[in-house]
Coordinates of C-alpha atoms and ligand atoms in Angstrom, one line a residue:
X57 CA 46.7 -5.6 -38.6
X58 CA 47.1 -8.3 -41.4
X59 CA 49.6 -7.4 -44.2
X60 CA 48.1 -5.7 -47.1
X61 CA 44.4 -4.8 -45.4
X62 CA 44.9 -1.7 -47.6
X63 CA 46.6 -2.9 -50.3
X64 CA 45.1 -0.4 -52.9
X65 CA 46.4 2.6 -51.3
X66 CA 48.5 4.6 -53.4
X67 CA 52.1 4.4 -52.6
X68 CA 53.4 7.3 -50.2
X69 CA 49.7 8.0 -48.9
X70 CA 49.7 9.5 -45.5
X71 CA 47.7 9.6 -42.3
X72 CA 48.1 12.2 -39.6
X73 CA 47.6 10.4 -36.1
X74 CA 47.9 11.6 -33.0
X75 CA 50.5 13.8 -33.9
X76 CA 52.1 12.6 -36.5
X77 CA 51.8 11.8 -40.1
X78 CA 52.6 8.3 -40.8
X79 CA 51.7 5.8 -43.6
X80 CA 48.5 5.4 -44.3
X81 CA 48.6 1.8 -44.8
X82 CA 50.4 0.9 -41.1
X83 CA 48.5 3.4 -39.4
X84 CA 46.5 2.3 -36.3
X85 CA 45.0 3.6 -33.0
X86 CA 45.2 1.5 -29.4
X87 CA 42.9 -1.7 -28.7
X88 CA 41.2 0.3 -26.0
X89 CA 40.4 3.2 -28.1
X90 CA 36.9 4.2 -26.9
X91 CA 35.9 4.6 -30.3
X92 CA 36.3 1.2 -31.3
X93 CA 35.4 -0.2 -28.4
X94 CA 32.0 1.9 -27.7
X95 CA 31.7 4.1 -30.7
X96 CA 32.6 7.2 -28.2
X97 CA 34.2 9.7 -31.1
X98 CA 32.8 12.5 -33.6
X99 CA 33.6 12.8 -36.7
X100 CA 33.8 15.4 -40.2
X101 CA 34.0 14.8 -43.5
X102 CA 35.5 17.7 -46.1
X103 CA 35.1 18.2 -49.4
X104 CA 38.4 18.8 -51.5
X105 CA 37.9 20.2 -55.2
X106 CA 41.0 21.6 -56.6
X107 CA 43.3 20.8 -53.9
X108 CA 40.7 23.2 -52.0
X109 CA 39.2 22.2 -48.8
X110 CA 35.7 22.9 -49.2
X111 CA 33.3 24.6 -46.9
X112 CA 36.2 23.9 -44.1
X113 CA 34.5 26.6 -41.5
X114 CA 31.3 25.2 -41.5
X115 CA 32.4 22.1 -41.4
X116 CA 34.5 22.9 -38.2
X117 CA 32.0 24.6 -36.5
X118 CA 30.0 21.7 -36.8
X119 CA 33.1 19.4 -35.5
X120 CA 33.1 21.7 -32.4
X121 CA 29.8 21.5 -31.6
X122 CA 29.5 17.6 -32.0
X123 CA 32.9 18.0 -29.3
X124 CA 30.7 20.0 -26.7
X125 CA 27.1 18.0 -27.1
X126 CA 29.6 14.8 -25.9
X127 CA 31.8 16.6 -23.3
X128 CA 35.2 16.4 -26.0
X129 CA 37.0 19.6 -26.5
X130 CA 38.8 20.5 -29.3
X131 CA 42.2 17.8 -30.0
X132 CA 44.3 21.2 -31.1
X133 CA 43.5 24.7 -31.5
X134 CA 41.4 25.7 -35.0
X135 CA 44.1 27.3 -36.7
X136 CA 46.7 24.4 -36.0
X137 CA 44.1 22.0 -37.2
X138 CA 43.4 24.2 -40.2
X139 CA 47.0 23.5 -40.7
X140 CA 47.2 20.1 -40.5
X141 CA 44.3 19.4 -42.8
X142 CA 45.9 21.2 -45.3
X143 CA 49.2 19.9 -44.9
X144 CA 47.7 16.6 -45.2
X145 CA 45.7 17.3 -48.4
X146 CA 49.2 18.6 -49.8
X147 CA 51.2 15.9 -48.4
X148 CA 48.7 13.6 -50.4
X149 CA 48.7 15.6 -53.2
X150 CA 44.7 15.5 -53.1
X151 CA 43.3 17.2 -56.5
X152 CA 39.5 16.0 -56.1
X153 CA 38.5 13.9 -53.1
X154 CA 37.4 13.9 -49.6
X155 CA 38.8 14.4 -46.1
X156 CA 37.9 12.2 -42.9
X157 CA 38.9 13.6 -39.6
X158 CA 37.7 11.5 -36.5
X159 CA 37.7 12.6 -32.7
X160 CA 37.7 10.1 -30.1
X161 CA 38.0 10.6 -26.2
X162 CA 41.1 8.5 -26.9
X163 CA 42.5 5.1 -25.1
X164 CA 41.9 4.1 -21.7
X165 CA 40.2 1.3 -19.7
X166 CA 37.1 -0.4 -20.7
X167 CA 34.1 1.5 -18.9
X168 CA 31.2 2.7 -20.4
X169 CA 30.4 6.3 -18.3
X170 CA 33.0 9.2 -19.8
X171 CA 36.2 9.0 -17.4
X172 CA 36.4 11.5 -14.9
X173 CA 39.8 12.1 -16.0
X174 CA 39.6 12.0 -19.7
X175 CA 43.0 10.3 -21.7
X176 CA 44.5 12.7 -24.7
X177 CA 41.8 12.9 -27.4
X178 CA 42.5 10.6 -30.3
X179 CA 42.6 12.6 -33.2
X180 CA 42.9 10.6 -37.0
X181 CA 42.5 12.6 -40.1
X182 CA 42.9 10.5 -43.8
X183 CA 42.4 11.8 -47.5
X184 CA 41.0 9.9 -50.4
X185 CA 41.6 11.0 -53.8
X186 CA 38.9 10.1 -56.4
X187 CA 38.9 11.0 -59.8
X188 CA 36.2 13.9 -60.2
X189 CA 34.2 11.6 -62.9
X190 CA 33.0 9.0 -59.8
X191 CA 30.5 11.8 -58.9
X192 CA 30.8 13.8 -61.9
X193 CA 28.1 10.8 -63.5
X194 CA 26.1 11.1 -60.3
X195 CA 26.1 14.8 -60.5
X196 CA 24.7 14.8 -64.0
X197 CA 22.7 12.0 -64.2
X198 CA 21.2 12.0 -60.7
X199 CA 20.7 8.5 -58.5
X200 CA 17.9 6.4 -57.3
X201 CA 17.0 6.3 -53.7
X202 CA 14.9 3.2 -51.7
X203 CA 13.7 4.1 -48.4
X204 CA 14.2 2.5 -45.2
X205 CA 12.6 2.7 -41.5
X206 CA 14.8 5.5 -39.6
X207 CA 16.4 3.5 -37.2
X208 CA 18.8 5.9 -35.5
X209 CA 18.6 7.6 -31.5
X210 CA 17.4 10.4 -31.0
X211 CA 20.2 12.8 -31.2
X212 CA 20.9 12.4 -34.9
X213 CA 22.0 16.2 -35.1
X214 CA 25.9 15.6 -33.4
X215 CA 27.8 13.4 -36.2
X216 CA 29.2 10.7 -34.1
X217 CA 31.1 7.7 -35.4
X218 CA 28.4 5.1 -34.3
X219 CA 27.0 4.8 -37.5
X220 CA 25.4 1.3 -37.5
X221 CA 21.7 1.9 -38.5
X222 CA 23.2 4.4 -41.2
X223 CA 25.6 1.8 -42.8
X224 CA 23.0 -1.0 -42.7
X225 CA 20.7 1.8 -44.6
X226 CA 23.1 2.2 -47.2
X227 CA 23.8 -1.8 -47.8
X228 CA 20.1 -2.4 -48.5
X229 CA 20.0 0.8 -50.9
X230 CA 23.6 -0.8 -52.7
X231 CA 21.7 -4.2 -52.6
X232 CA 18.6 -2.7 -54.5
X233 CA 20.7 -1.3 -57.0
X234 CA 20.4 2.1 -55.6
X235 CA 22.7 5.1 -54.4
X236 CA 21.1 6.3 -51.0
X237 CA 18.4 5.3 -48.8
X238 CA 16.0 8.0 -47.3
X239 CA 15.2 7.5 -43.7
X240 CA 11.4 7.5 -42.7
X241 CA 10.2 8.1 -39.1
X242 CA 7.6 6.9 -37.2
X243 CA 4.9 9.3 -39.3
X244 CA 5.4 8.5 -42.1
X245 CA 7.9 11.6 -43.1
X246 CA 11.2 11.8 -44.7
X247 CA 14.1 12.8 -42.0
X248 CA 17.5 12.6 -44.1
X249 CA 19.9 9.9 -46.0
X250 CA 21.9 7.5 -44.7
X251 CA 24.8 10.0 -45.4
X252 CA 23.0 12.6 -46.9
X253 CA 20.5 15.4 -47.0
X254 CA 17.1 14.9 -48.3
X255 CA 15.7 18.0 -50.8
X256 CA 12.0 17.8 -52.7
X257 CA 10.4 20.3 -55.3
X258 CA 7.0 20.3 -54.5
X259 CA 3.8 20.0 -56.7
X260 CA 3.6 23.5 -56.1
X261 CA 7.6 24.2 -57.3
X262 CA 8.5 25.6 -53.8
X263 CA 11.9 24.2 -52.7
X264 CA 11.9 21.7 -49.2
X265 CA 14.0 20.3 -46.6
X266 CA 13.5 19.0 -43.1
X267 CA 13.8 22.3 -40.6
X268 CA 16.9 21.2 -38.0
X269 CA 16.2 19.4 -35.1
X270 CA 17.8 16.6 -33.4
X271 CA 16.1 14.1 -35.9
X272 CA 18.6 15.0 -38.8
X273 CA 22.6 15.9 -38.7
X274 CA 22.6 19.9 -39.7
X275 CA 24.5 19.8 -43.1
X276 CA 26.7 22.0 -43.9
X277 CA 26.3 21.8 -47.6
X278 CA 22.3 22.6 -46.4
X279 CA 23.5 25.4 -45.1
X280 CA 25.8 26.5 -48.0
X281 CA 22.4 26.2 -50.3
X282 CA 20.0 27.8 -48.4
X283 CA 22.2 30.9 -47.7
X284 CA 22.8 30.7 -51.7
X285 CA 19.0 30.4 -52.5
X286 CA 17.7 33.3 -50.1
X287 CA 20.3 34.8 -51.6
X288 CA 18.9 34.3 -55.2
X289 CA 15.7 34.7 -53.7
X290 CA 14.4 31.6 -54.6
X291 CA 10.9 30.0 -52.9
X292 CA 12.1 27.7 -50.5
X293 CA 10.6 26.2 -47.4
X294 CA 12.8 24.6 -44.4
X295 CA 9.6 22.1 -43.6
X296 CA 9.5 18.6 -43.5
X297 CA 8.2 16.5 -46.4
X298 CA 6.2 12.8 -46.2
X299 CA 6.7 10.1 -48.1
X300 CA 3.8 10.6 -50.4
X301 CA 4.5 14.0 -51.6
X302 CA 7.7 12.5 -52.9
X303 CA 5.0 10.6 -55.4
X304 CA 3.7 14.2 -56.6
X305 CA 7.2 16.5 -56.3
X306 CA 8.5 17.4 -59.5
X307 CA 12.0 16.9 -58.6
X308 CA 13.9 15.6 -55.5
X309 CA 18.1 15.6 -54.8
X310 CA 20.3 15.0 -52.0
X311 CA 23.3 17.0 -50.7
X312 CA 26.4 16.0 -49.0
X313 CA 30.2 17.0 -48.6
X314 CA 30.0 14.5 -52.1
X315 CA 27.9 17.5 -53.4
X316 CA 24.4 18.1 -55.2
X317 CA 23.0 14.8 -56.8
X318 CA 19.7 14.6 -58.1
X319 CA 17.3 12.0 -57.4
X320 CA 15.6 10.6 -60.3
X321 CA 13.9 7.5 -58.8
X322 CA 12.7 6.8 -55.4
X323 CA 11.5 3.2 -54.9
X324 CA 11.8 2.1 -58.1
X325 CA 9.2 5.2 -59.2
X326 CA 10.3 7.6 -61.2
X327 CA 10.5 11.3 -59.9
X328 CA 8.8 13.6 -62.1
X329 CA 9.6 12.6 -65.7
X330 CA 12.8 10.5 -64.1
X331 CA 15.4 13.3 -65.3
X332 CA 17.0 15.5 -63.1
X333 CA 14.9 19.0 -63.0
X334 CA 15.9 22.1 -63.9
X335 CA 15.7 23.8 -59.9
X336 CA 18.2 21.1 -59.0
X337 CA 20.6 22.1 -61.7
X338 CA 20.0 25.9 -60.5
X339 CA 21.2 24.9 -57.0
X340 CA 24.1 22.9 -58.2
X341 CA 25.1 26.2 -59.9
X342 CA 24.1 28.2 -56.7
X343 CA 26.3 25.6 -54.6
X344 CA 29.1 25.5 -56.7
X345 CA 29.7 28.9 -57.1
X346 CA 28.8 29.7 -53.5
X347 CA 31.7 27.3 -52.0
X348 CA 33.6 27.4 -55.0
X349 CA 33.9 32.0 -54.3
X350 CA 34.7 31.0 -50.8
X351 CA 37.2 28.2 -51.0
X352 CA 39.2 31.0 -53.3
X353 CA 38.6 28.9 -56.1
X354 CA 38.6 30.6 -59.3
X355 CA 37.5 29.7 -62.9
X356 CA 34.5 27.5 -62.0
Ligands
PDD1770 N1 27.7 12.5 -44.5 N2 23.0 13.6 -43.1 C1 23.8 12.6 -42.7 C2 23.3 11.5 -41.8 C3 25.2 12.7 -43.0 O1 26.0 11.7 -42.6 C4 25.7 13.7 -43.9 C5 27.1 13.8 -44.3 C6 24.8 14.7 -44.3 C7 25.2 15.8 -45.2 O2 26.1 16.7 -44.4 P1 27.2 17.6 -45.1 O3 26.4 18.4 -46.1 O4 27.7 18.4 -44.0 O5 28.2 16.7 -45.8 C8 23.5 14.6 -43.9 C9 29.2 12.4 -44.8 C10 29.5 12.9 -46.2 C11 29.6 11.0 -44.5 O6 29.2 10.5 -43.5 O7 30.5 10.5 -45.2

């Protein structure tokens, strides 16, 4: 590892690794680390708001199922991760930021099927801090998508660390000037981001997103909205949409552990009048509170 690779970390930063929590800056895994060499790990990415871990259940459930659909189990029991995570996030002294936590089936030999005696899990968790302005401006303003050819495999729903066709999405929507890229299958319709969740208002106002399958990675801030929505008992339909209706829907966002951004243009075109709509500031709201009441956040 070359001196200074991560120069910009702040001083003191820490990683927990395998165990222990070292500097972020030195920290490293073995050569033979099946994750780097064949992309064989999971991982989750948390939301921190307040020095608040956000959604950290769902997000967990999702990291153990991601474990079981590739034959991992769980690096440490739930509660002692819990711990760590937190721990981390304190030792950090994370206000507003995110949380990375990677699972890999850990160092051994070169070989591609899954050992029959499986090494110790590898098990990496890192914080960044970010001032809550970076996607404070997104939040507000909304962000222009392009969209690219979906050119993932065809089990998109475990969130693995092999995230090639996703990154190369995301370079050509950066290159264009835009925030995200929307993914488009083989018909013509609208799967997901590159890293996100993909949310239209319809000509006829009803609220839509892809219904789960294997085709799309089952978000967890999704989840959070829809459960705040039926709540609210606001029209909403889990239902795919295709490109073209993105030409006549009044108002189209996307949804991550980042939060609720609206989209304003997609290709260049404006969506609706190109401002973000009034049902996506609603389920900001909804989503906010929602994970906000059940992080034990108060006042916002
Ligand atoms: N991405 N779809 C894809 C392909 C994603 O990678 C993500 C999350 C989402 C939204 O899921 P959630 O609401 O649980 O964050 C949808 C994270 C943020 C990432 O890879 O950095």
């Amino acid at each position: 590892m070359s001196k200074g690779w991560n120069d910009r970390a702040p001083a003191g930063r820490l990683a927990y690794v395998d165990g222990r929590y070292v500097a972020h800056g030195s920290a490293g895994v073995h050569i033979e680390d099946r994750a780097l060499q064949l992309g064989d790990g999971i991982y989750e990415v948390c939301g921190v708001e307040d020095a608040h871990l956000m959604d950290e259940e769902e997000h967990l459930d999702r990291l153990e199922r991601s474990l079981r659909e590739i034959e991992l189990t769980m690096p440490m029991s739930r509660t002692a991760l819990k711990l760590v995570m937190r721990e981390l996030v304190r030792r950090n002294r994370v206000r507003d930021g995110l949380l990375y936590l990677q699972v890999t089936r850990g160092a051994v030999r070169r070989d591609h099927p899954i050992p029959e005696r499986s090494p110790r899990p590898t098990l990496i968790l890192t914080t960044r801090a970010m001032s809550p302005d970076v996607f404070g401006a997104r939040r507000r303003d909304g962000v222009a998508v392009i969209t690219r050819p979906d050119e993932r495999w065809g089990r998109c729903d475990i969130k693995t660390v092999q995230l090639l066709p996703n990154l190369l999405a995301k370079t050509a929507a950066r290159r264009a000037g835009a925030y995200e890229a929307w993914l488009i299958d083989e018909d013509g319709v609208v799967t997901e981001g590159s890293s996100t969740t993909a949310w239209i208002v319809d000509a006829e106002g009803k609220l839509r997103t892809r219904a789960l399958s294997n085709a799309i990675l089952p978000g967890v801030t999704r989840r959070v909205i829809l459960e705040a929505v039926a709540a609210a008992q606001f029209p909403v339909r889990e239902e795919s949409f295709r490109l073209e209706d993105t030409a006549t829907a009044r108002e189209a966002f996307i949804s991550s552990a980042t939060g609720v951004m609206p989209v304003t243009r997609i290709d260049g075109k404006p969506v609706g009048d190109g401002r973000p709509g009034p049902v996506t500031r609603r389920i900001q709201e909804l989503y906010s509170l929602t994970s906000a009441g059940r992080a034990g956040k108060t006042g916002k």
